[in-house]
Short mmCIF file of C-alpha atoms in Angstrom, two decimals:
data_model
loop_
_atom_site.label_atom_id
_atom_site.label_comp_id
_atom_site.label_asym_id
_atom_site.label_seq_id
_atom_site.Cartn_x
_atom_site.Cartn_y
_atom_site.Cartn_z
CA LEU A 128 0.02 0.08 -0.03
CA PHE A 129 2.90 2.49 0.72
CA CYS A 130 4.64 1.72 -3.03
CA TYR A 131 1.83 2.61 -3.72
CA LYS A 132 1.28 5.20 -2.95
CA ARG A 133 4.40 6.33 -3.55
CA MET A 134 4.38 5.36 -7.66
CA ASP A 135 0.78 7.47 -7.24
CA LYS A 136 2.35 9.85 -6.10
CA CYS A 137 5.21 10.84 -8.78
CA TRP A 138 2.79 9.42 -11.80
CA LYS A 139 0.85 12.67 -10.57
CA ILE A 140 3.83 15.19 -10.24
CA ALA A 141 5.46 13.40 -13.79
CA LYS A 142 2.37 14.40 -15.43
CA TYR A 143 1.65 17.76 -13.78
CA PHE A 144 5.63 18.81 -14.77
CA LEU A 145 4.69 17.01 -18.11
CA LEU A 146 1.09 19.20 -18.46
CA ASP A 147 3.51 22.67 -17.29
CA GLN A 148 6.84 21.87 -19.72
CA GLU A 149 3.93 21.74 -22.75
CA ALA A 150 2.37 25.14 -21.72
CA ASN A 151 5.46 26.87 -21.74
CA MET A 152 7.68 25.26 -23.98
CA GLY A 153 8.41 28.17 -26.15
CA LEU A 154 8.27 30.90 -23.76
CA GLU A 155 12.14 30.38 -23.34
CA GLN A 156 12.55 32.07 -26.40
CA GLU A 157 9.01 33.59 -26.96
CA ASN A 158 9.81 36.12 -24.13
CA PRO A 159 13.06 34.72 -22.64
CA VAL A 160 13.12 37.63 -19.49
CA LEU A 161 9.54 36.28 -18.39
CA PHE A 162 10.97 33.21 -18.18
CA LEU A 163 14.54 33.94 -16.85
CA GLU A 164 11.82 35.86 -13.89
CA GLN A 165 10.23 32.39 -13.22
CA ALA A 166 13.52 30.83 -13.04
CA LYS A 167 14.07 33.44 -10.60
CA GLU A 168 10.50 33.06 -8.59
CA ALA A 169 10.87 29.28 -8.21
CA VAL A 170 14.72 29.24 -6.73
CA LYS A 171 13.97 31.88 -4.11
CA GLN A 172 10.66 29.84 -3.89
CA LEU A 173 13.63 26.87 -3.59
CA GLU A 174 15.82 28.64 -1.40
CA ASP A 175 12.21 29.27 0.77
CA CYS A 176 11.56 26.29 1.36
CA LYS A 177 14.26 24.13 2.17
CA LEU A 178 14.61 26.94 4.89
CA GLN A 179 11.79 26.69 6.67
CA ALA A 180 12.78 23.04 6.41
CA GLU A 181 15.06 22.56 7.41
CA SER A 182 13.97 25.24 10.43
CA ALA A 183 11.46 22.66 10.86
CA LEU A 184 13.90 19.78 11.37
CA GLU A 185 15.06 22.10 13.76
CA ARG A 186 12.27 22.46 15.57
CA GLU A 187 11.96 18.30 15.48
CA LYS A 188 15.33 18.13 16.23
CA GLN A 189 14.51 19.80 19.78
CA GLY A 190 11.59 19.43 20.60
CA LYS A 191 12.00 15.23 20.84
CA LEU A 192 15.23 16.44 22.38
CA ASP A 193 12.22 18.19 25.15
CA PHE A 194 10.14 15.66 25.38
CA GLU A 195 12.98 12.70 25.94
CA GLN A 196 14.59 14.18 28.71
CA GLU A 197 11.14 15.64 30.00
CA THR A 198 9.97 11.50 29.72
CA GLU A 199 13.55 10.46 31.51
CA ALA A 200 13.51 13.65 33.86
CA LEU A 201 9.93 11.72 35.07
CA LYS A 202 11.27 8.76 35.24
CA GLN A 203 14.03 9.50 37.70
CA LYS A 204 11.21 11.66 39.26
CA ILE A 205 9.25 7.97 40.29
CA GLU A 206 11.51 6.27 40.71
CA LYS A 207 13.48 9.14 43.97
CA THR A 208 10.12 9.23 45.25
CA ILE A 209 9.38 5.21 45.30
CA GLN A 210 12.70 4.59 47.05
CA GLU A 211 11.94 7.74 49.26
CA ARG A 212 8.34 6.76 50.43
CA LYS A 213 10.43 3.02 50.69
CA LYS A 214 13.08 4.02 53.02
CA GLU A 215 10.32 6.48 54.14
CA LEU A 216 8.31 2.83 55.89
CA GLU A 217 10.66 1.00 56.10
CA SER A 218 12.64 3.19 58.28
CA SER A 219 8.91 3.06 60.61
CA TYR A 220 9.60 -0.52 60.80
CA GLU A 221 13.09 0.05 61.53
CA GLN A 222 12.30 2.97 64.89
CA GLN A 223 9.93 -0.11 66.00
CA LEU A 224 12.56 -2.49 65.65
CA SER A 225 15.37 -0.71 67.71
CA GLN A 226 12.15 0.19 70.37
CA SER A 227 11.55 -3.15 70.53
CA ASP A 228 15.98 -4.40 70.48
CA GLY A 229 15.88 -2.02 73.56
CA LYS A 230 13.59 -3.11 75.83
CA ILE A 231 14.44 -6.96 74.88
CA LYS A 232 18.08 -5.01 75.49
CA LYS A 233 17.01 -3.97 78.77
CA VAL A 234 15.09 -6.32 80.38
CA GLN A 235 18.42 -9.85 79.12
CA GLU A 236 21.14 -7.17 81.14
CA ALA A 237 18.31 -7.34 84.08
CA ARG A 238 17.69 -11.02 83.61
CA GLU A 239 21.73 -11.79 83.53
CA LYS A 240 22.28 -8.99 86.40
CA ALA A 241 19.40 -11.31 88.41
CA LYS A 242 21.13 -14.52 87.93
CA ASN A 243 24.79 -13.21 88.88
CA LYS A 244 22.97 -12.12 92.21
CA GLY A 245 21.05 -15.25 91.80
CA ILE A 246 25.15 -17.05 91.59
CA LYS A 247 26.60 -16.02 94.62
CA GLU A 248 23.80 -15.91 96.75
CA ARG A 249 23.84 -19.74 96.20
CA VAL A 250 27.52 -19.75 96.34
CA ALA A 251 27.36 -17.92 99.43
CA GLU A 252 25.01 -20.19 100.56
CA GLU A 253 26.76 -23.48 99.87
CA SER A 254 29.67 -22.27 100.69
CA ALA A 255 29.03 -20.40 103.88
CA PRO A 256 29.78 -24.11 105.79
CA LEU A 257 33.21 -24.06 104.61
CA LYS A 258 33.42 -20.56 105.56
CA GLN A 259 32.65 -21.12 109.26
CA GLU A 260 35.10 -24.28 109.87
CA ASN A 261 38.07 -21.86 108.30
CA VAL A 262 36.70 -18.88 110.31
CA GLU A 263 36.76 -22.12 113.27
CA LEU A 264 39.99 -23.73 112.56
CA LYS A 265 41.40 -19.75 112.45
CA ARG A 266 40.21 -19.08 116.06
CA GLN A 267 41.59 -22.37 116.91
CA TYR A 268 44.54 -21.99 116.05
CA HIS A 269 45.34 -18.05 117.42
CA GLY A 270 43.38 -20.64 120.80
CA ILE A 271 46.84 -23.05 121.37
CA CYS A 272 48.89 -20.14 120.07
CA THR A 273 47.22 -18.24 123.06
CA ARG A 274 47.65 -20.74 124.91
CA GLU A 275 50.70 -21.84 125.06
CA GLY A 276 52.04 -18.34 125.02
CA ALA A 277 53.33 -18.67 120.74
CA PRO A 278 53.47 -14.72 119.59
CA LEU A 279 50.13 -14.62 117.57
CA PHE A 280 52.76 -13.02 114.54
CA CYS A 281 52.70 -17.22 113.97
CA THR A 282 49.87 -17.02 112.21
CA THR A 283 50.42 -14.92 109.77
CA LYS A 284 50.83 -15.23 106.57
CA LEU A 285 54.05 -13.94 106.10
CA PHE A 286 56.04 -15.83 109.69
CA ALA A 287 53.89 -19.08 106.93
CA ILE A 288 56.31 -18.55 104.02
CA LEU A 289 59.95 -17.69 105.47
CA TYR A 290 59.57 -21.25 107.88
CA LYS A 291 56.57 -22.95 107.10
CA PRO A 292 54.86 -23.46 103.28
CA VAL A 293 52.10 -26.19 102.56
CA SER A 294 51.85 -24.66 99.93
CA PHE A 295 53.22 -24.15 96.84
CA SER A 296 51.98 -20.73 96.22
CA GLU A 297 54.06 -20.08 99.70
CA VAL A 298 56.88 -21.38 98.26
CA LEU A 299 57.04 -19.16 96.03
CA GLY A 300 56.28 -16.79 98.56
CA MET A 301 59.71 -17.87 99.60
CA ILE A 302 61.18 -17.54 97.16
CA PHE A 303 60.98 -14.79 95.71
CA LEU A 304 61.31 -13.26 99.14
CA PHE A 305 65.09 -14.59 99.58
CA LEU A 306 65.23 -13.05 96.29
CA LEU A 307 64.49 -9.57 97.21
CA PHE A 308 66.52 -9.17 100.21
CA PHE A 309 69.50 -10.82 99.58
CA GLY A 310 69.41 -9.95 95.43
CA SER A 311 68.06 -6.98 94.90
CA ILE A 312 68.28 -5.27 98.17
CA PRO A 313 71.59 -5.59 98.12
CA ILE A 314 72.95 -4.82 94.74
CA SER A 315 70.61 -2.77 93.88
CA ILE A 316 72.53 0.00 96.45
CA TYR A 317 76.05 -1.34 94.86
CA TYR A 318 75.05 0.41 91.80
CA PHE A 319 73.24 3.07 92.38
CA LEU A 320 74.74 4.31 96.03
CA MET A 321 78.44 3.07 96.27
CA PRO A 322 81.16 3.38 94.31
CA HIS A 323 81.67 0.36 92.06
CA ARG A 324 84.65 -1.71 93.92
CA ILE A 325 84.53 -5.25 94.26
CA LEU A 326 85.33 -4.86 97.66
CA PHE A 327 82.01 -2.49 98.55
CA LEU A 328 79.99 -5.72 96.60
CA VAL A 329 81.12 -8.49 99.52
CA GLY A 330 80.50 -5.73 101.71
CA ILE A 331 77.66 -4.83 101.48
CA TYR A 332 76.44 -8.75 101.20
CA LEU A 333 77.67 -9.47 103.93
CA LEU A 334 76.42 -6.37 105.28
CA ASP A 335 73.01 -8.04 104.80
CA ILE A 336 72.87 -11.47 105.46
CA LEU A 337 74.21 -9.73 108.62
CA ILE A 338 71.28 -8.25 109.11
CA PHE A 339 68.89 -10.21 107.04
CA GLY A 340 69.54 -13.45 107.81
CA GLY A 341 70.62 -12.56 111.39
CA LEU A 342 66.48 -11.09 111.76
CA TYR A 343 65.36 -14.07 110.06
CA VAL A 344 67.69 -16.66 112.03
CA PHE A 345 66.78 -14.63 115.33
CA ILE A 346 62.92 -14.91 114.83
CA GLY A 347 63.05 -18.19 114.08
CA ASN A 348 65.17 -19.68 117.17
CA ARG A 349 62.10 -17.70 119.33
CA THR A 350 59.63 -19.34 116.98
CA VAL A 351 59.69 -22.02 115.23
CA GLY A 352 62.84 -23.59 117.42
CA LYS A 353 60.99 -22.35 121.06
CA PHE A 354 57.41 -23.21 119.21
CA ARG A 355 57.59 -26.28 117.44
CA ASP A 356 54.79 -28.51 117.63
CA VAL A 357 52.55 -25.04 117.95
CA VAL A 358 53.93 -24.74 114.43
CA ASN A 359 53.56 -28.04 112.75
CA GLN A 360 49.22 -27.61 114.14
CA GLY A 361 49.39 -24.19 112.65
CA ALA A 362 50.79 -25.52 109.35
CA GLU A 363 48.52 -28.84 109.22
CA ILE A 364 45.35 -26.34 110.13
CA ARG A 365 46.28 -23.76 106.54
CA LYS A 366 46.37 -27.33 104.64
CA LYS A 367 42.96 -27.42 106.07
CA ILE A 368 41.50 -24.43 104.82
CA ASN A 369 43.36 -24.14 101.77
CA ARG A 370 41.77 -27.24 101.18
CA ASN A 371 39.09 -25.25 102.02
CA LYS A 372 38.78 -22.76 99.91
CA LYS A 373 40.39 -25.12 96.92
CA GLN A 374 36.46 -26.80 97.37
CA MET A 375 34.98 -24.21 97.32
CA LYS A 376 36.57 -21.86 94.32
CA ARG A 377 35.47 -25.49 92.48
CA LEU A 378 31.81 -25.27 93.71
CA LYS A 379 31.50 -22.22 92.57
CA LYS A 380 33.43 -23.13 89.42
CA GLU A 381 30.09 -26.00 89.71
CA ILE A 382 27.68 -23.49 90.02
CA ASN A 383 29.19 -21.58 87.45
CA LYS A 384 28.75 -24.13 84.77
CA ASP A 385 25.73 -25.37 85.62
CA SER A 386 22.74 -25.24 83.08
CA ASN A 387 19.89 -25.36 85.33
CA GLU A 388 18.93 -21.87 86.05
CA SER A 389 15.37 -22.51 88.01
CA HIS A 390 16.99 -21.52 91.95
CA TYR A 391 17.40 -17.62 90.51
CA HIS A 392 13.57 -17.41 90.08
CA LEU A 393 14.37 -15.81 86.77
CA GLU A 394 10.76 -16.71 85.41
CA GLU A 395 9.18 -12.96 85.15
CA PHE A 396 12.05 -12.38 82.94
CA ASP A 397 11.82 -14.58 80.81
CA ASP A 398 8.18 -14.06 79.81
CA GLU A 399 9.01 -10.76 80.19
CA LEU A 400 11.65 -11.61 76.62
CA SER A 401 8.85 -14.17 75.44
CA ARG A 402 6.06 -11.22 75.29
CA LEU A 403 9.82 -9.02 73.74
CA ASN A 404 9.94 -11.23 71.30
CA GLN A 405 6.51 -11.94 70.30
CA GLU A 406 5.74 -8.47 69.61
CA ARG A 407 9.46 -8.24 67.12
CA ASN A 408 8.73 -11.69 65.42
CA GLU A 409 5.18 -9.55 64.32
CA VAL A 410 6.54 -6.54 64.03
CA ILE A 411 9.16 -7.88 61.17
CA ALA A 412 6.36 -9.46 59.76
CA GLN A 413 4.67 -6.27 58.98
CA LYS A 414 7.11 -4.93 57.29
CA GLN A 415 7.21 -8.11 54.60
CA ASN A 416 3.94 -7.71 54.45
CA ALA A 417 3.86 -3.83 53.83
CA LEU A 418 7.07 -3.72 51.82
CA HIS A 419 5.26 -6.92 50.15
CA SER A 420 2.41 -4.98 49.32
CA PHE A 421 4.37 -1.45 48.80
CA GLU A 422 5.67 -2.86 45.93
CA THR A 423 2.66 -4.67 44.10
CA VAL A 424 0.38 -2.20 44.02
CA ASN A 425 1.38 1.16 45.74
CA GLN A 426 4.56 1.54 43.76
CA ASN A 427 2.13 1.02 41.15
CA ILE A 428 -0.32 4.25 42.72
CA ILE A 429 2.06 5.86 42.99
CA ARG A 430 3.69 6.03 39.91
CA ASP A 431 0.24 6.40 37.74
CA GLU A 432 -0.57 9.63 39.33
CA MET A 433 2.96 10.66 38.72
CA GLU A 434 2.66 10.01 35.01
CA ASN A 435 -1.00 11.09 35.04
CA THR A 436 -0.34 14.87 36.40
CA GLU A 437 2.40 15.23 33.44
CA LYS A 438 0.59 13.15 31.24
CA GLU A 439 -1.02 16.79 29.79
CA ARG A 440 2.31 18.67 29.22
CA LEU A 441 3.73 15.39 28.22
CA THR A 442 1.26 15.36 24.93
CA THR A 443 2.23 19.33 24.45
CA LEU A 444 5.70 18.32 24.22
CA LYS A 445 4.87 15.12 21.89
CA GLU A 446 2.11 16.78 19.75
CA GLN A 447 5.16 19.43 19.28
CA TRP A 448 7.39 17.16 18.06
CA GLN A 449 5.19 15.75 15.80
CA GLN A 450 3.90 18.70 14.15
CA ALA A 451 7.35 20.29 13.56
CA SER A 452 8.48 16.49 12.04
CA GLN A 453 4.93 16.11 9.90
CA GLU A 454 6.09 20.10 9.01
CA ARG A 455 9.43 18.93 8.01
CA ASN A 456 7.97 16.00 5.24
CA SER A 457 5.52 18.29 4.13
CA LEU A 458 7.85 20.91 3.16
CA GLU A 459 10.68 18.70 2.30
CA GLY A 460 7.74 16.87 -0.23
CA LYS A 461 8.12 20.85 -1.42
CA ALA A 462 11.07 20.98 -1.82
CA GLN A 463 11.92 17.87 -3.57
CA GLU A 464 8.37 18.96 -5.65
CA LEU A 465 10.01 22.35 -7.15
CA GLN A 466 13.22 21.79 -7.53
CA ILE A 467 12.30 18.81 -10.33
CA SER A 468 9.46 21.26 -12.06
CA ILE A 469 13.11 23.48 -11.33
CA THR A 470 15.00 20.51 -14.03
CA GLN A 471 12.48 19.78 -15.65
CA LYS A 472 11.72 23.08 -17.00
CA PHE A 473 14.10 25.52 -16.42
CA GLU A 474 18.09 23.40 -15.74
CA GLN A 475 18.03 21.72 -19.89
CA PHE A 476 17.88 25.53 -20.53
CA ILE A 477 19.98 26.85 -18.92
CA GLY A 478 22.01 24.67 -16.90
CA LYS A 479 22.41 24.15 -13.13
CA LYS A 480 25.03 26.06 -12.70
CA HIS A 481 23.33 29.08 -13.13
CA LEU A 482 20.28 28.69 -11.00
CA ASN A 483 20.60 31.49 -8.35
CA GLU A 484 19.49 34.36 -7.58
CA GLU A 485 22.57 36.54 -8.76
CA ASP A 486 22.73 34.75 -11.93
CA LEU A 487 19.07 34.96 -13.35
CA HIS A 488 18.88 38.62 -12.16
CA ARG A 489 22.47 38.79 -14.20
CA MET A 490 20.74 37.70 -17.12
CA ILE A 491 17.51 39.27 -16.76
CA GLN A 492 19.56 42.79 -17.41
CA PHE A 493 21.19 41.89 -20.34
CA LEU A 494 18.39 40.85 -21.31
CA GLN A 495 16.38 44.17 -20.48
CA GLU A 496 20.10 46.32 -21.09
CA GLY A 497 20.18 44.66 -25.26
CA GLN A 498 23.16 43.03 -24.23
CA CYS A 499 21.87 40.00 -24.78
CA LYS A 500 18.94 39.08 -27.46
CA SER A 501 18.22 35.42 -26.96
CA LEU A 502 18.88 33.08 -23.45
CA THR A 503 21.18 31.64 -25.00
CA GLU A 504 23.66 34.50 -25.65
CA ALA A 505 22.82 35.67 -22.15
CA VAL A 506 24.21 32.04 -20.78
CA LEU A 507 27.36 32.63 -23.05
CA LYS A 508 27.70 36.18 -21.86
CA LEU A 509 27.27 35.17 -18.51
CA GLU A 510 29.60 31.96 -18.41
CA ALA A 511 32.93 34.59 -21.01
CA PRO A 512 31.43 38.09 -20.38
CA GLU A 513 34.30 39.64 -21.72
CA VAL A 514 33.29 37.87 -25.48
CA GLU A 515 30.50 40.00 -27.38
CA PRO A 516 27.82 38.26 -29.00
CA VAL A 517 28.16 37.43 -32.77
CA LEU A 518 25.95 39.69 -34.36
CA ALA A 519 24.63 39.72 -38.55
CA PRO A 520 25.59 42.57 -41.26
CA ALA A 521 22.70 44.96 -41.34
CA GLY A 522 22.58 44.41 -45.32
CA GLU A 523 22.02 40.99 -44.93
CA SER A 524 19.81 41.61 -42.20
CA ASP A 525 17.59 44.45 -44.86
CA SER A 526 17.87 41.54 -47.96
CA GLU A 527 17.07 39.00 -45.71
#
């Protein structure tokens, strides 16, 4: 159908030009001035038509660009609005979840605090007999010292470390004290307070041994040597105390590892945590449903509303673009018709290179001023103005 219409149009144009050519045939000889004026007018119309077509093309390009830019801007605006609405929706539910998490954390901290308190109370309760036994053992040792007349400092930790250690930690303590008194102190005095001479170092060590060693032996003779049975009994008592302390540590460790929390009465906290977790799960479910509804329904509603708001303006832009396109097509068709008409009617007589307003105007002047008698002479003069046209002699003209 399209090809048929094009062929029909071409046939009509050809028929029109053939008829027009027949009507104007001989005009270039009979009235070359009129012929050139018609050519000039046709060329002017063709140039005007081309300029109008170019203007329509620019308006078409600009209209297309405006329409595409506005369409893209609307698309981006819609996407931005949808993302903002989605973020607002998510933010609302995230805020609720944050509040729920805060409440859950607060209850968990209170529960942990109550549990720790319960553990301490349980440890204190179950280790109370051992603590009471240690108190009685210490009182018993004090009573022995008092009854036997032994000095009360025999019951101190320092005396036990220096004279009767009964545990590995007390042995390490004794070694540390010996290194301190018989190693660190004399060496420090030698390096920081005395001249660096071997004789001074020997003297410092002798004085150190005399003072601390003599004091150690003197106290030992006055206590261990004189009240050996009391010291031995004290060592046995301290062994029992240490065994009780180890047993209390073991008991505390077992209680901390015990997974049974029924001793601490945490049911109220557990019920509250269960309720809060249930609320949190409900908020998560509501969030998922709301997001699903937004993505399947609400965002389409937003898109339709925004598109309807801008529909009239975009339709106007599109119509302006299409109108400019139709105008350009019409003008290009008209220019094509004019070009064919000029080619058919004038180009074969004037030449394609002279089909412009300036050359046509000059040829009209040649004819009007009498410089040329025919269209051919005007064309030749235009191409070679220095060559005068050859005219027949007057006598021959009269005889003819």
